[in-house]
XYZ file of C-alpha atoms in Angstrom:
356
model
C -57.259 2.983 42.841
C -53.871 4.168 44.201
C -54.392 2.388 47.507
C -55.377 -0.779 45.673
C -52.283 -0.591 43.463
C -50.134 0.062 46.532
C -51.506 -3.056 48.204
C -50.915 -5.134 45.070
C -47.293 -3.994 44.851
C -46.670 -4.512 48.570
C -48.094 -8.033 48.407
C -45.971 -8.899 45.361
C -42.700 -7.751 46.956
C -43.349 -9.172 50.415
C -44.564 -12.500 49.033
C -41.468 -12.755 46.821
C -39.303 -12.116 49.889
C -41.225 -14.516 52.124
C -40.914 -17.302 49.551
C -37.115 -17.088 49.466
C -35.484 -20.077 51.134
C -31.937 -18.990 51.914
C -29.369 -20.152 54.455
C -28.398 -16.563 55.276
C -29.390 -13.018 54.426
C -32.754 -12.762 56.162
C -33.116 -11.440 59.722
C -32.742 -14.185 62.277
C -32.946 -14.871 66.000
C -29.509 -14.608 67.590
C -28.040 -17.138 70.009
C -28.977 -14.873 72.951
C -32.629 -14.915 71.855
C -32.676 -11.389 70.411
C -34.572 -11.083 67.130
C -33.307 -8.994 64.230
C -35.116 -6.442 62.077
C -34.338 -4.821 58.732
C -35.902 -2.736 55.984
C -37.139 -4.421 52.799
C -37.225 -2.625 49.447
C -38.015 -3.700 45.927
C -38.206 -2.345 42.392
C -41.222 -3.682 40.509
C -42.305 -3.331 36.903
C -45.971 -2.669 36.140
C -46.981 -3.853 32.677
C -50.653 -3.737 31.687
C -51.825 -4.290 35.289
C -49.283 -7.086 35.781
C -46.837 -6.549 38.661
C -43.394 -8.106 38.189
C -40.799 -7.841 40.985
C -37.341 -7.163 39.531
C -35.006 -6.509 42.463
C -35.352 -7.032 46.213
C -32.962 -5.900 48.903
C -32.693 -5.454 52.648
C -30.439 -3.261 54.723
C -30.119 -0.486 57.302
C -26.359 0.114 57.451
C -24.053 2.821 56.096
C -20.257 2.886 56.338
C -18.154 5.829 57.584
C -16.827 8.215 54.952
C -13.222 7.179 55.713
C -13.925 3.763 54.131
C -14.011 5.463 50.736
C -10.302 6.348 51.026
C -9.333 2.674 50.602
C -12.419 1.209 48.949
C -11.046 1.320 45.355
C -14.629 0.964 44.158
C -14.999 -2.465 45.750
C -16.983 -1.532 48.874
C -20.653 -0.503 48.830
C -20.878 2.533 51.077
C -24.655 2.897 51.497
C -26.537 -0.306 52.318
C -29.987 1.109 53.018
C -32.516 -1.162 51.344
C -33.945 1.317 48.827
C -30.474 2.377 47.666
C -29.440 -1.260 47.188
C -32.642 -2.078 45.294
C -31.869 0.702 42.807
C -28.178 -0.229 42.501
C -29.223 -3.817 41.827
C -31.686 -2.613 39.199
C -28.762 -0.907 37.451
C -26.881 -4.207 37.473
C -30.001 -5.821 35.995
C -30.000 -3.204 33.220
C -26.385 -3.977 32.315
C -27.118 -7.697 32.255
C -30.067 -7.118 29.942
C -28.034 -4.752 27.757
C -25.639 -7.578 26.914
C -28.557 -9.879 26.003
C -29.565 -9.463 22.347
C -32.897 -11.176 23.061
C -33.823 -9.100 26.101
C -37.517 -8.339 26.562
C -36.646 -5.346 28.757
C -34.069 -3.402 26.761
C -33.897 -2.278 23.126
C -31.585 -0.097 21.038
C -32.762 3.407 20.150
C -30.610 5.783 18.061
C -27.304 4.246 19.206
C -28.529 4.361 22.789
C -30.306 1.779 24.943
C -33.866 2.278 26.079
C -35.905 0.512 28.740
C -39.196 -0.783 27.365
C -41.719 2.014 27.119
C -44.869 0.220 28.301
C -43.432 -0.277 31.801
C -43.967 1.849 34.889
C -41.519 1.339 37.732
C -42.364 1.466 41.426
C -40.126 1.382 44.481
C -41.597 -0.376 47.503
C -40.088 0.301 50.952
C -41.257 -1.315 54.200
C -40.371 1.805 56.256
C -40.557 5.513 55.385
C -37.287 6.548 53.679
C -34.858 8.040 56.175
C -34.477 11.792 56.123
C -37.010 14.527 55.484
C -39.937 12.340 54.428
C -39.881 10.471 57.742
C -39.218 13.297 60.221
C -42.815 13.700 61.418
C -43.252 9.922 61.522
C -40.185 9.673 63.786
C -41.092 12.587 66.043
C -44.633 11.308 66.555
C -43.266 7.992 67.849
C -41.104 9.608 70.541
C -42.134 10.045 74.147
C -40.929 13.662 74.069
C -41.512 16.094 71.232
C -38.516 18.196 72.215
C -36.207 18.525 69.230
C -32.905 16.657 69.371
C -29.788 18.776 68.998
C -26.304 17.927 67.861
C -22.955 18.817 69.401
C -21.330 18.658 65.955
C -19.330 21.741 65.007
C -20.325 21.582 61.336
C -23.827 23.065 61.184
C -24.087 23.253 57.389
C -25.948 19.937 57.275
C -28.175 17.855 59.516
C -27.197 14.371 60.652
C -29.952 11.787 60.707
C -32.608 12.629 63.287
C -30.923 15.712 64.735
C -33.157 18.774 65.018
C -36.194 16.973 63.678
C -38.178 20.209 63.988
C -36.267 21.474 60.937
C -38.122 20.220 57.877
C -37.340 20.333 54.180
C -33.567 20.125 54.715
C -30.893 17.731 53.450
C -29.836 15.129 56.011
C -27.055 12.572 56.143
C -26.920 9.004 57.376
C -26.776 7.551 59.969
C -29.153 8.758 62.651
C -26.969 8.182 65.711
C -24.873 11.171 66.726
C -22.131 9.011 68.269
C -21.363 7.201 65.005
C -18.595 8.177 62.584
C -19.740 10.617 59.905
C -20.701 9.096 56.573
C -21.808 12.215 54.595
C -24.074 9.817 52.668
C -27.323 11.639 52.039
C -30.613 10.321 53.378
C -32.788 8.108 51.211
C -35.356 10.927 51.093
C -32.774 13.247 49.555
C -31.363 10.670 47.144
C -34.829 9.692 45.900
C -35.785 13.343 45.573
C -32.765 14.022 43.348
C -33.535 11.001 41.157
C -36.778 12.714 40.119
C -34.495 14.960 38.047
C -31.573 12.717 37.089
C -33.392 9.393 36.771
C -32.331 6.177 38.480
C -29.463 5.259 36.146
C -26.046 5.430 37.789
C -22.744 6.398 36.169
C -22.364 3.042 34.407
C -25.878 2.683 32.985
C -26.298 6.389 32.184
C -23.347 5.989 29.799
C -25.474 3.863 27.448
C -29.130 4.209 28.542
C -31.713 6.906 27.977
C -32.894 8.234 31.380
C -35.196 5.921 33.363
C -37.521 7.231 36.056
C -39.565 5.820 38.908
C -43.304 6.461 38.722
C -44.348 5.423 42.239
C -43.059 5.258 45.778
C -44.963 2.618 47.745
C -44.669 3.202 51.484
C -46.692 3.446 54.682
C -46.752 6.046 57.447
C -46.070 9.096 55.281
C -48.778 11.725 55.037
C -49.421 13.740 51.883
C -48.054 16.892 53.553
C -44.690 15.279 54.357
C -44.478 13.593 50.959
C -45.231 16.790 49.034
C -42.791 18.858 51.098
C -39.975 16.348 50.635
C -40.434 15.465 46.980
C -42.162 18.494 45.431
C -42.315 21.735 47.416
C -38.566 21.951 48.011
C -37.773 20.634 44.541
C -39.753 22.710 42.049
C -38.619 21.957 38.518
C -41.951 21.823 36.707
C -42.004 19.461 33.726
C -38.233 19.001 33.948
C -38.681 16.649 36.917
C -40.462 13.302 36.852
C -42.231 13.523 40.186
C -42.954 10.441 42.237
C -46.527 9.523 43.054
C -47.194 8.216 46.563
C -48.940 4.858 46.881
C -49.920 3.581 50.322
C -50.891 0.119 51.479
C -52.383 -1.578 54.534
C -51.983 -5.245 53.597
C -48.683 -5.610 55.425
C -47.403 -9.174 55.830
C -43.769 -8.250 56.377
C -42.436 -9.879 59.553
C -39.235 -7.977 60.270
C -40.245 -4.397 61.050
C -38.211 -2.343 63.499
C -39.256 -2.616 67.153
C -37.728 -1.813 70.533
C -37.062 -5.475 71.339
C -35.166 -6.150 68.109
C -31.646 -5.375 66.880
C -30.776 -4.319 63.308
C -29.505 -7.081 61.070
C -25.860 -6.572 60.026
C -26.498 -8.297 56.676
C -28.027 -7.067 53.440
C -29.740 -9.368 50.962
C -29.685 -8.714 47.218
C -32.075 -10.651 44.992
C -32.885 -10.369 41.266
C -36.201 -12.122 40.744
C -36.035 -12.801 36.958
C -32.641 -14.483 37.409
C -33.262 -16.100 40.811
C -29.901 -14.577 41.746
C -28.980 -13.607 45.280
C -26.012 -12.238 47.151
C -25.489 -11.413 50.818
C -23.464 -8.369 51.916
C -21.740 -7.621 55.195
C -19.826 -4.362 55.724
C -20.329 -3.430 52.073
C -18.767 -6.583 50.580
C -19.799 -10.182 50.002
C -20.428 -11.926 53.291
C -17.156 -13.487 54.461
C -14.903 -11.203 52.352
C -14.542 -8.295 54.789
C -11.036 -7.149 55.740
C -10.713 -4.363 58.308
C -9.491 -1.025 56.892
C -8.754 -2.615 53.506
C -10.563 -3.554 50.288
C -12.255 -6.973 50.462
C -10.570 -10.287 49.923
C -10.050 -11.280 46.252
C -13.381 -11.491 44.392
C -15.142 -10.238 47.511
C -16.729 -7.199 45.914
C -20.477 -7.180 45.329
C -22.108 -7.133 41.898
C -23.420 -3.662 42.824
C -19.992 -2.212 43.668
C -18.682 0.490 41.363
C -15.858 -1.814 40.284
C -18.161 -4.600 39.157
C -20.700 -2.280 37.509
C -18.040 -0.615 35.355
C -16.522 -4.011 34.539
C -19.946 -5.196 33.403
C -20.311 -2.104 31.211
C -16.856 -2.583 29.668
C -17.876 -6.052 28.447
C -19.986 -4.496 25.689
C -18.971 -0.815 25.649
C -15.550 0.817 25.479
C -14.728 3.191 28.340
C -12.325 5.897 27.170
C -11.378 7.296 30.560
C -8.398 6.335 32.766
C -10.238 6.512 36.104
C -13.731 6.100 37.524
C -14.029 9.737 38.652
C -13.076 11.015 35.194
C -15.536 8.543 33.684
C -18.337 9.929 35.876
C -17.425 13.511 35.019
C -17.345 12.769 31.290
C -21.153 12.533 31.285
C -21.507 16.303 31.435
C -25.278 16.308 30.943
C -25.876 14.023 33.907
C -23.365 15.918 36.046
C -25.095 19.221 35.260
C -28.480 17.787 36.285
C -27.047 16.441 39.543
C -25.474 19.795 40.374
C -28.699 21.639 39.559
C -30.692 19.360 41.852
C -28.114 19.471 44.650
C -27.985 23.273 44.589
C -31.778 23.398 44.782
C -31.860 21.080 47.801
C -28.947 23.066 49.343
C -26.226 22.011 51.798
C -25.381 18.911 49.751
C -22.080 17.963 51.400
C -20.185 15.565 49.140
C -18.665 12.278 50.196
C -14.974 11.517 49.688
C -14.362 10.314 46.099
C -14.126 6.539 45.701
C -11.763 6.398 42.754
C -9.953 3.610 40.914
C -8.213 2.986 37.594
C -10.212 1.749 34.618
């Protein structure tokens, strides 16, 4: 049953992606003949055995932490596919919240609620980076000797360093020669969302918590999945634990391989709206400015700036800055802190603040 559902979800997401006819955004073959690869992710709604793709995204990049000092909420820091798919789902929620005839969102006791007969699944074409994928990565290496890092800060693990240490928080990216991002791995972020839900600061201001039911992915064994998402994160009924769905009907064409280079672009697509956007360096493609916020109107719909602007169109925000707005949701902040302390060594990124 679970394998069959996993295959159905994988087919729905991959087919939706394959059917997109876009001038840019998908991996391509470069002028020197080198082919590109990327990770594909998608949030799907399951309603009475019907599978409806909501958001699709691609991406494998993360920006250095220093970018956050001048971002002003206009630059998307983490562009891994699964993170983008969830950010885009939050944008979808805000769009639906402003639609009085929405079939997805309804009012409930002065709050907004996502329709109750829906289960949400997150499909990812590669195992989420971080703890869930450590054994998958180590098994693909010629040598099983653990990698070590020359970094002086040993309170956290960077990417694939010391892959013999399991059940620990890791940061992106995997390469030790890249600038530090402090952005936590997708494994860690997804693990935490089992407690907080998938709403971000903007949507959590008006929505009841929303949780994923399934993670659809290949090449993760039950032992690795349980360690990452349950054994190190024991909250009982307080957490909404993910269920692993696997699949073997894989028609995705752009998997990582030794003869391919990672695509620098990320594609965002909202299926019900037939809306798409292409990102490069955390902003709309063509809007990047080195060491500065993007060119005018160059921020993505999933940037913190645009998400809070979308919220303010139908809800008053009574805080002077984004950081104070985030902190004002004390219940959500308490849950995040509780989860982060349980996972341990959760090193925070530099605040990305701006006036509201």
